[in-house]
C-alpha positions as semicolon CSV with decimal commas, in nm:
position;residue;x (nm);y (nm);z (nm)
1;M;11,347;5,723;10,700
2;G;11,232;6,085;10,705
3;R;10,948;6,223;10,501
4;D;10,991;6,457;10,208
5;E;10,870;6,816;10,234
6;N;10,562;6,756;10,019
7;S;10,443;6,476;10,251
8;V;10,493;6,692;10,560
9;V;10,306;6,983;10,398
10;K;10,008;6,752;10,331
11;I;10,011;6,619;10,688
12;I;10,023;6,971;10,839
13;H;9,751;7,097;10,602
14;S;9,523;6,808;10,704
15;W;9,597;6,863;11,074
16;L;9,504;7,231;11,046
17;A;9,180;7,145;10,860
18;L;9,080;6,896;11,133
19;R;9,112;7,179;11,384
20;K;8,904;7,414;11,168
21;I;9,207;7,636;11,100
22;R;9,162;7,745;10,740
23;A;9,496;7,721;10,564
24;W;9,604;7,760;10,205
25;R;9,876;7,567;10,036
26;V;10,081;7,792;9,814
27;N;10,238;7,669;9,492
28;T;10,563;7,856;9,533
29;G;10,723;7,702;9,227
30;G;10,533;7,868;8,945
31;V;10,435;7,764;8,596
32;P;10,597;7,748;8,253
33;A;10,552;8,066;8,048
34;R;10,597;8,153;7,682
35;G;10,938;8,124;7,527
36;G;11,048;7,847;7,763
37;R;11,054;8,085;8,059
38;F;10,920;8,026;8,406
39;K;10,667;8,252;8,583
40;R;10,645;8,257;8,963
41;N;10,303;8,256;9,126
42;V;10,421;8,444;9,435
43;A;10,727;8,633;9,552
44;A;11,040;8,431;9,622
45;G;11,054;8,318;9,984
46;F;10,677;8,284;10,033
47;P;10,597;8,000;10,279
48;D;10,442;7,665;10,182
49;L;10,126;7,715;10,389
50;V;9,953;8,028;10,513
51;C;9,662;8,078;10,748
52;C;9,500;8,343;10,959
53;W;9,466;8,236;11,320
54;R;9,309;8,456;11,583
55;G;9,373;8,762;11,371
56;R;9,736;8,682;11,295
57;F;9,887;8,596;10,961
58;V;10,079;8,270;11,002
59;G;10,328;8,145;10,745
60;I;10,449;7,786;10,767
61;E;10,766;7,691;10,582
62;V;10,832;7,317;10,570
63;K;11,183;7,176;10,554
64;T;11,327;6,828;10,592
65;A;11,551;6,754;10,889
66;K;11,854;6,867;10,687
67;G;11,678;7,132;10,476
68;R;11,785;7,495;10,506
69;Q;11,603;7,819;10,441
70;Q;11,701;8,007;10,130
71;P;11,802;8,373;10,175
72;S;11,467;8,481;10,024
73;Q;11,284;8,270;10,286
74;K;11,482;8,425;10,569
75;L;11,398;8,769;10,434
76;F;11,027;8,682;10,414
77;Q;11,041;8,556;10,774
78;K;11,205;8,878;10,892
79;E;10,954;9,098;10,711
80;L;10,654;8,894;10,831
81;E;10,766;8,901;11,193
82;E;10,834;9,276;11,174
83;A;10,473;9,317;11,059
84;A;10,347;9,123;11,367
85;G;10,291;8,804;11,168
86;V;10,404;8,461;11,277
87;Y;10,650;8,240;11,091
88;I;10,687;7,870;11,168
89;L;10,981;7,674;11,033
90;A;10,837;7,323;11,053
91;R;11,039;7,008;11,012
92;S;10,747;6,793;11,127
93;L;10,387;6,812;11,241
94;A;10,519;6,825;11,598
95;D;10,663;7,174;11,533
96;V;10,321;7,303;11,428
97;E;10,141;7,126;11,713
98;S;10,388;7,282;11,956
99;F;10,330;7,632;11,821
100;F;9,950;7,614;11,830
101;G;9,953;7,445;12,171
102;K;10,188;7,704;12,319
103;W;9,997;8,000;12,176
104;Q;9,646;7,863;12,235
105;E;9,597;8,049;12,561
106;R;9,819;8,345;12,482
107;W;9,605;8,482;12,198
């Protein structure tokens, strides 16, 4: 049985911390506001985890094996990559390990 997104986010966040890569988990959902409304904490499409690694902004969006990016997430990815940032669509810790392993020597 696969893990839910929240579990994978926690695993990735812990893995980054063990490697002394400071990462922040972003509550992308928001909070209830007056009048029964809902207030977002960040712009739609913002990734689940963010970090700065070797001078690069890295956004990590976590999805289950069958999960799909929303249009706002695809737009955020496009804009981040155009600004020389890095976007990782992670379905497991292995995706993040692969990225950092592959780019370790490059940057």
